[in-house]
PDB file of C-alpha atoms in Angstrom:
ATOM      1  CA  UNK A  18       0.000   0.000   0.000  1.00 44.00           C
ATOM      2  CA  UNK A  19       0.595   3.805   0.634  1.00 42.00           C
ATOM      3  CA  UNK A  20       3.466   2.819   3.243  1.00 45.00           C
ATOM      4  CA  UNK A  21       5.532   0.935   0.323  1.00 45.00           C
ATOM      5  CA  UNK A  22       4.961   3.601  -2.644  1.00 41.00           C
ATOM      6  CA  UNK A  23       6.295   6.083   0.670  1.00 48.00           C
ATOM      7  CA  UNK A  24       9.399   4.216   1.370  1.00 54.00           C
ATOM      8  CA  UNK A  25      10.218   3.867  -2.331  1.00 54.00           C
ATOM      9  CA  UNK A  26       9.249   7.065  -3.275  1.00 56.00           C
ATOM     10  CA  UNK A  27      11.943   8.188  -0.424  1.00 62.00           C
ATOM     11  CA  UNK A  28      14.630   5.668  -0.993  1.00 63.00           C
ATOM     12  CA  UNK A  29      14.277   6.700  -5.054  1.00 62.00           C
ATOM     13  CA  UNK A  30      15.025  10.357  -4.244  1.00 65.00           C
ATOM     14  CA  UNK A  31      17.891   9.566  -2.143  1.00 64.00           C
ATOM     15  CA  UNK A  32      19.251   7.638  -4.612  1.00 60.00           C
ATOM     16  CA  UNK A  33      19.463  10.335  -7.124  1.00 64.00           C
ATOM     17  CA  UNK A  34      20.724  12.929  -5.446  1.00 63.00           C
ATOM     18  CA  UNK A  35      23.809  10.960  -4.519  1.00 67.00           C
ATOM     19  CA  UNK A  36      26.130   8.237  -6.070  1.00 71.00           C
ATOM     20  CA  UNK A  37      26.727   6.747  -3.007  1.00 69.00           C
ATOM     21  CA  UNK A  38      24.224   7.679  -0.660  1.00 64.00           C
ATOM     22  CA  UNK A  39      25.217   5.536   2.740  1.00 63.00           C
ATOM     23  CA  UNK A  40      28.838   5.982   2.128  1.00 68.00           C
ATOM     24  CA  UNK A  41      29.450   2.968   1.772  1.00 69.00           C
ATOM     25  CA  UNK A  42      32.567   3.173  -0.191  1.00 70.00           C
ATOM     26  CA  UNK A  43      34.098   6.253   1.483  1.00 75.00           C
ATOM     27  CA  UNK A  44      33.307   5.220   4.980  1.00 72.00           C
ATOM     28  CA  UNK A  45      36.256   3.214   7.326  1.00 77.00           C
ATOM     29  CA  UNK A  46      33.117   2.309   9.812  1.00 79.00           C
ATOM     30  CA  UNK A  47      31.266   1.489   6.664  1.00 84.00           C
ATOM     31  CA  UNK A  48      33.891  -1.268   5.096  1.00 86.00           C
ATOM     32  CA  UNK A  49      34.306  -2.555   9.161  1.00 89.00           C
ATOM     33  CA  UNK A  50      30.650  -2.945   9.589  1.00 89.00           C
ATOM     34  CA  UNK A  51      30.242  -4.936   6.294  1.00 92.00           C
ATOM     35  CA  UNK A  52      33.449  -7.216   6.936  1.00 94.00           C
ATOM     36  CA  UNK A  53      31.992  -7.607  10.760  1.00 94.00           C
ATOM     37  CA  UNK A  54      28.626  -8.991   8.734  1.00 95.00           C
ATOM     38  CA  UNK A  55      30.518 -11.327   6.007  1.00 97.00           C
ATOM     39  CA  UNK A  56      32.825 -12.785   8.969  1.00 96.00           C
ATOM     40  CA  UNK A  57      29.333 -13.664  11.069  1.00 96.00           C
ATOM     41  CA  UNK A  58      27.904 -15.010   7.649  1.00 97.00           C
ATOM     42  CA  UNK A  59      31.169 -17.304   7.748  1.00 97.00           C
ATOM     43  CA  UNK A  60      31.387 -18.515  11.226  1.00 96.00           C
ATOM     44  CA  UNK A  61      28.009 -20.385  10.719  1.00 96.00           C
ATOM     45  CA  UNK A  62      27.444 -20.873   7.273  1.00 95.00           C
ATOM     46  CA  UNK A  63      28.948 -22.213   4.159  1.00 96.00           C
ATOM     47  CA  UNK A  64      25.978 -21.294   1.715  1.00 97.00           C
ATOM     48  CA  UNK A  65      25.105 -22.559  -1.661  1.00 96.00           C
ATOM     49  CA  UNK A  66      22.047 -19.707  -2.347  1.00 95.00           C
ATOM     50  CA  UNK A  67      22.375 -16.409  -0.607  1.00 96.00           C
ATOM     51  CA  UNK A  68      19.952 -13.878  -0.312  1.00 96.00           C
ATOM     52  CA  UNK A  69      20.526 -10.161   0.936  1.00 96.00           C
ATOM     53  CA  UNK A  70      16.910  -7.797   1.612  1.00 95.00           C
ATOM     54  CA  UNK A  71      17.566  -4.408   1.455  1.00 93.00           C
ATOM     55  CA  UNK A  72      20.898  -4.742  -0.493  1.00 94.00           C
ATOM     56  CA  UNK A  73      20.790  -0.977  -1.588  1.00 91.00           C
ATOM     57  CA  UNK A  74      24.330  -0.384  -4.521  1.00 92.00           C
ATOM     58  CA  UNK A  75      25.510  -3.861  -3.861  1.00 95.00           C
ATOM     59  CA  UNK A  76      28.089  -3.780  -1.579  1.00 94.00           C
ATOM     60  CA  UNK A  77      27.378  -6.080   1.465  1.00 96.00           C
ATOM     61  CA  UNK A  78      26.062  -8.357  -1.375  1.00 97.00           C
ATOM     62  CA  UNK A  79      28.970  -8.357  -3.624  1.00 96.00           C
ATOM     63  CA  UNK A  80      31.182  -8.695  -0.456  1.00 97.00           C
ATOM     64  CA  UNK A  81      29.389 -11.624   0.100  1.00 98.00           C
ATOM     65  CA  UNK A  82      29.424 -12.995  -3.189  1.00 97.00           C
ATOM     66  CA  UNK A  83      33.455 -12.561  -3.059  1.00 96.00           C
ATOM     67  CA  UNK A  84      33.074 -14.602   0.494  1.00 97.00           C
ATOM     68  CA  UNK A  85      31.319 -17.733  -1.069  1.00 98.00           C
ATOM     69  CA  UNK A  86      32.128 -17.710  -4.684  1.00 97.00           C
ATOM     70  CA  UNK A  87      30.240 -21.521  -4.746  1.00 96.00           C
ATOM     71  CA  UNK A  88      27.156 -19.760  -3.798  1.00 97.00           C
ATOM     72  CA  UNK A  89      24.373 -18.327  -5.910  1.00 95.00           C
ATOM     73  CA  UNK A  90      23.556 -14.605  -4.654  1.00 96.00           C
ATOM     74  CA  UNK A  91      20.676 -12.768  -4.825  1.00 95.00           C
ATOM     75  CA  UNK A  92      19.824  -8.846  -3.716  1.00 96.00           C
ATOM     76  CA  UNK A  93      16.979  -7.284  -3.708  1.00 95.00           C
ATOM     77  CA  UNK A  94      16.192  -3.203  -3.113  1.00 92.00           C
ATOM     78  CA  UNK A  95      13.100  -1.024  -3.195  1.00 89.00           C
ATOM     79  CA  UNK A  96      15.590   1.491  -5.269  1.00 88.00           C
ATOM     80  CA  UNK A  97      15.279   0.575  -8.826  1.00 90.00           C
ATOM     81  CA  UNK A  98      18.136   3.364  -9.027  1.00 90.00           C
ATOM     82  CA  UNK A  99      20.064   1.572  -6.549  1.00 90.00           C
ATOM     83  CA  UNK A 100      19.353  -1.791  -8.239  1.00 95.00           C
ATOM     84  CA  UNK A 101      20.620  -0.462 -11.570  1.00 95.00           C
ATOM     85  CA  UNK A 102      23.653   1.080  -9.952  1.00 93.00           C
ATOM     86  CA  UNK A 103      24.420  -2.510  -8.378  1.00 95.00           C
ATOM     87  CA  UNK A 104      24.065  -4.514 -11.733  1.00 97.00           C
ATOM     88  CA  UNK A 105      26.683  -2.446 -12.799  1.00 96.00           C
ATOM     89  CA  UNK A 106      28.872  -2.968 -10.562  1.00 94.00           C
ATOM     90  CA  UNK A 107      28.069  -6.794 -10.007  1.00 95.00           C
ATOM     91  CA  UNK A 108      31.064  -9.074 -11.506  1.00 95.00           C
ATOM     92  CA  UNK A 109      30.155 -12.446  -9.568  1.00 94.00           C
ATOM     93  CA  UNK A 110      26.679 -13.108 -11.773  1.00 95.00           C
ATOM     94  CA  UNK A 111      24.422 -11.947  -8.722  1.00 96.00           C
ATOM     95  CA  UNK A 112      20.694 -12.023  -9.724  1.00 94.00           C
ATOM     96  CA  UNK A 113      19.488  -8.434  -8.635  1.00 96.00           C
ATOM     97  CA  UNK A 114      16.028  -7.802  -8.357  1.00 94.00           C
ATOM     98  CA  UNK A 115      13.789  -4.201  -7.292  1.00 93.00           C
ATOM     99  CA  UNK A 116      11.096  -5.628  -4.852  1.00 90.00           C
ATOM    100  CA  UNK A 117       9.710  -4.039  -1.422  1.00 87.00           C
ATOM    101  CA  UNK A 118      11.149  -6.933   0.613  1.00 88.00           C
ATOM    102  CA  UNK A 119       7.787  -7.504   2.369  1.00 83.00           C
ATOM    103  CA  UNK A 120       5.854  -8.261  -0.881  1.00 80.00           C
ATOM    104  CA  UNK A 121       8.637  -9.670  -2.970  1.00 78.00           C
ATOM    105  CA  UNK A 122       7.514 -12.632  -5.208  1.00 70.00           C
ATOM    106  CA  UNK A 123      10.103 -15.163  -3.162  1.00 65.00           C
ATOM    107  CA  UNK A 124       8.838 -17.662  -5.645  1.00 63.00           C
ATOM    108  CA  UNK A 125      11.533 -16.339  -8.520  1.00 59.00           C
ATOM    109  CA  UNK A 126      13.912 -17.635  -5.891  1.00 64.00           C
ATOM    110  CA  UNK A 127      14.764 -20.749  -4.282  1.00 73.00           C
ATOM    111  CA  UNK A 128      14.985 -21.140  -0.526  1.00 88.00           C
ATOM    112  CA  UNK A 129      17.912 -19.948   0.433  1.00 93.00           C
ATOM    113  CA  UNK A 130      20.405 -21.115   3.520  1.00 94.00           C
ATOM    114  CA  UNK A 131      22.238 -17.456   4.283  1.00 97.00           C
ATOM    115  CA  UNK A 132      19.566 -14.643   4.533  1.00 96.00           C
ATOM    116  CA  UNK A 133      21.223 -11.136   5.289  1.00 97.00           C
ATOM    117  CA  UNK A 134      18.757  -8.250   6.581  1.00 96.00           C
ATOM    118  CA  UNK A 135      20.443  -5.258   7.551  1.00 93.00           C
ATOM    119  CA  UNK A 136      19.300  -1.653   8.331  1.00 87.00           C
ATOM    120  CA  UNK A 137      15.820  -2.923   7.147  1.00 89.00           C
ATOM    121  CA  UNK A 138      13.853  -3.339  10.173  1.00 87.00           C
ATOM    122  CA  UNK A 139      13.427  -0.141  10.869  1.00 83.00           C
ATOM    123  CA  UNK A 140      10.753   0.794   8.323  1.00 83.00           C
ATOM    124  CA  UNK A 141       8.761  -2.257   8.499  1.00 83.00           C
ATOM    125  CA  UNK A 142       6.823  -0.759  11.319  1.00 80.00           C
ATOM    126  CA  UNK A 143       5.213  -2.171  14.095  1.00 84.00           C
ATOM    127  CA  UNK A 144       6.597  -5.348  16.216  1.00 86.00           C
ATOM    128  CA  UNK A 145       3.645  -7.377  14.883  1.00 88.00           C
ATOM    129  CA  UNK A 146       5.097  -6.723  10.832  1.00 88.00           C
ATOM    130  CA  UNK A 147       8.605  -6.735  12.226  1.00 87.00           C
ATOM    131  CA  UNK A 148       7.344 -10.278  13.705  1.00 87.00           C
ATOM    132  CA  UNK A 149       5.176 -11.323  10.608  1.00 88.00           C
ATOM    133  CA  UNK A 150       8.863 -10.577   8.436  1.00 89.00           C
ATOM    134  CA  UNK A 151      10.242 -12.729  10.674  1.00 89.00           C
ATOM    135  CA  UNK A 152       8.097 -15.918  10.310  1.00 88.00           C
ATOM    136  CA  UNK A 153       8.610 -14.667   6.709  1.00 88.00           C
ATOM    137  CA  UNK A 154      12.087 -14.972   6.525  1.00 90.00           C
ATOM    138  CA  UNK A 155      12.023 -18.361   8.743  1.00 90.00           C
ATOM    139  CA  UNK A 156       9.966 -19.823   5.281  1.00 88.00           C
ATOM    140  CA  UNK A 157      12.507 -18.654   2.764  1.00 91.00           C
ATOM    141  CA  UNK A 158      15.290 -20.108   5.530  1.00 92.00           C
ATOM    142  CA  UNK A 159      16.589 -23.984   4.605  1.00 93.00           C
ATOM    143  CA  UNK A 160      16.311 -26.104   7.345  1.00 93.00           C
ATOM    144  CA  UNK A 161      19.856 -25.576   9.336  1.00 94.00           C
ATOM    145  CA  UNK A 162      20.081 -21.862   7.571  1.00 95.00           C
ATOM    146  CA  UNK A 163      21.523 -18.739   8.646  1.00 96.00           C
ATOM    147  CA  UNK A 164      19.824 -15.507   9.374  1.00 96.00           C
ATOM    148  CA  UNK A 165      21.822 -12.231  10.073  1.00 96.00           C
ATOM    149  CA  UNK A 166      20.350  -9.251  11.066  1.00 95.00           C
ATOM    150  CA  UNK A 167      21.957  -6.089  11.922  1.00 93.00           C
ATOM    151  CA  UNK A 168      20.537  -2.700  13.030  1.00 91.00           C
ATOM    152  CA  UNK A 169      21.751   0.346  15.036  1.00 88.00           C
ATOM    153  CA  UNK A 170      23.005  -0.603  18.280  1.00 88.00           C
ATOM    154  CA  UNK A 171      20.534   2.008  19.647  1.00 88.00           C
ATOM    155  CA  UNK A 172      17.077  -0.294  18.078  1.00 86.00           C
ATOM    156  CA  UNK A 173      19.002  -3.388  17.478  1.00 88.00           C
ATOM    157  CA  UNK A 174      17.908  -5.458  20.597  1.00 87.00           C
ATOM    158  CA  UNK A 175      14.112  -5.004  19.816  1.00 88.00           C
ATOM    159  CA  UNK A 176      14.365  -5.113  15.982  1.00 86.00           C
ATOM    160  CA  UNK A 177      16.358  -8.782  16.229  1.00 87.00           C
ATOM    161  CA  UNK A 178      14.141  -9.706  18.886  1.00 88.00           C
ATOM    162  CA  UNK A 179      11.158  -8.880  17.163  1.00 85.00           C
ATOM    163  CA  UNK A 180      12.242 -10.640  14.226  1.00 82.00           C
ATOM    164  CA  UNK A 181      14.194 -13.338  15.432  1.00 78.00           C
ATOM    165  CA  UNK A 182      10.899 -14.509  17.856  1.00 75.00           C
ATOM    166  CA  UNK A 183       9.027 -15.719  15.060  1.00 69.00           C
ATOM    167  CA  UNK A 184       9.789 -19.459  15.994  1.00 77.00           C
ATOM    168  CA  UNK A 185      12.065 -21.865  15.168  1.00 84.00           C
ATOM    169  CA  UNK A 186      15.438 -19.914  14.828  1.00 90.00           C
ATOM    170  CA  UNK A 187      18.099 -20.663  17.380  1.00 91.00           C
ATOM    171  CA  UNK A 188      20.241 -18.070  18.345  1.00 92.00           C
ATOM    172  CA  UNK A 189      23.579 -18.241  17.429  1.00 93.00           C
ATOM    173  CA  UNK A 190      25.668 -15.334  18.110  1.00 93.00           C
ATOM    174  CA  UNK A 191      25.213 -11.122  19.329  1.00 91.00           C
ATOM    175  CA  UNK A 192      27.967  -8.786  18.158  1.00 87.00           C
ATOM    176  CA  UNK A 193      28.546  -5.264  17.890  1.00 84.00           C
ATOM    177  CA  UNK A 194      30.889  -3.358  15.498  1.00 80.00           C
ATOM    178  CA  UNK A 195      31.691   0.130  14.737  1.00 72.00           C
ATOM    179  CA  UNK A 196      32.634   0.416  19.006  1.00 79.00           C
ATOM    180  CA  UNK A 197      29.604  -0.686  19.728  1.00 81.00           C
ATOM    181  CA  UNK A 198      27.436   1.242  17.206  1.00 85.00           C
ATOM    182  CA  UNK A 199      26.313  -1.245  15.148  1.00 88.00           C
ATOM    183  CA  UNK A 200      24.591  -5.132  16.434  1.00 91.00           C
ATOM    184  CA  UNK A 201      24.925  -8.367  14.520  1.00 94.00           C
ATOM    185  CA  UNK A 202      22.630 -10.982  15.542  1.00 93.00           C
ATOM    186  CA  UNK A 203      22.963 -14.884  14.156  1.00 94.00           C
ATOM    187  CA  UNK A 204      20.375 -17.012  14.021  1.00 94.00           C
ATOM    188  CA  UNK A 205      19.942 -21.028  12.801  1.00 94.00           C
ATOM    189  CA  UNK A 206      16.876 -22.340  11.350  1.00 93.00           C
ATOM    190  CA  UNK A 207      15.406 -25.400  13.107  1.00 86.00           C
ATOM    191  CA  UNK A 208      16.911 -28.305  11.429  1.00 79.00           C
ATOM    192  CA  UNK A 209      14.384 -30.842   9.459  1.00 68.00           C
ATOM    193  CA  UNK A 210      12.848 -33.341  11.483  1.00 65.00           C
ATOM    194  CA  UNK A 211      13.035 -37.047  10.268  1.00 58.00           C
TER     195      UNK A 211
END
């Protein structure tokens, strides 16, 4: 609805008035928060589909993609501009795709056993979406999959917990980076029952 067309409406504008609108690629605390995700993604996971929400230009994706070269990566963005911007820049065959994460078609894409969500929570609203995501995410999750979420140290602990509560994900690790500015929470999908 009129909350979507908002957020891309924003996230479009932003876009154009800046190449690189985070600073992602001028920014020390910027390359240290990505590694700090991509070394989390690595201590629990050795993925053969990835899947990044909220993947804005690229780079946390492509920095993945460099991680686990046997894996099959997919981003998605709100930002058409920003998804353009990250094709370009892609060299590791990622499948890029402009989708509002909460609607997005998952079916174009198989489940996937590394899921990547950061600096996304904050504008899915309430704790009851945040949680709905969450279950969300849990179904695109392979049994035994990874989830990492991080958020601003200052919202992290009720984004992740709002999101990580939907039911069957174990915790697996809590980190902060960027002296404690940035939170990293790990997560493991319920393995399949036989």
């Amino acid at each position: 609805g009129g909350r979507a067309l908002t957020g891309r409406f924003i996230f479009q504008s932003r876009y154009r008035l800046a190449t690189d609108p985070w600073d992602y690629r001028t920014r020390l605390d910027e390359h240290r928060r990505i590694q700090s995700i991509v070394a989390v993604a690595a201590r629990h996971s050795r993925p053969t589909k990835i899947l990044e929400l909220g993947c804005a230009e690229g780079e946390l994706t492509r920095a993945l993609a460099r991680e686990f070269p046997q894996a099959s990566t997919v981003g998605v963005d709100i930002s058409a501009t920003a998804i353009e911007r990250a094709k370009a820049q892609d060299r590791y065959g990622t499948a890029f795709h402009v989708a509002d994460a909460r609607t997005w078609n998952h079916d174009r894409c198989e489940t996937a056993d590394l899921i990547v969500v950061c600096a996304l929570l904050y504008y899915l609203g309430s704790t009851r979406q945040q949680r709905r995501f969450g279950a969300q995410l849990r179904s695109w999750l392979r049994p035994g999959g990874v989830l990492v979420l991080g958020h601003g140290a200052d919202r992290a602990d009720d984004l992740h917990e709002s999101c990580g509560s939907s039911g069957g994900l174990i915790p697996l690790e809590d980190a902060s980076t960027n002296r404690g500015s940035y939170r990293l929470a790990g997560y493991r999908s319920a393995p399949a029952v036989h």
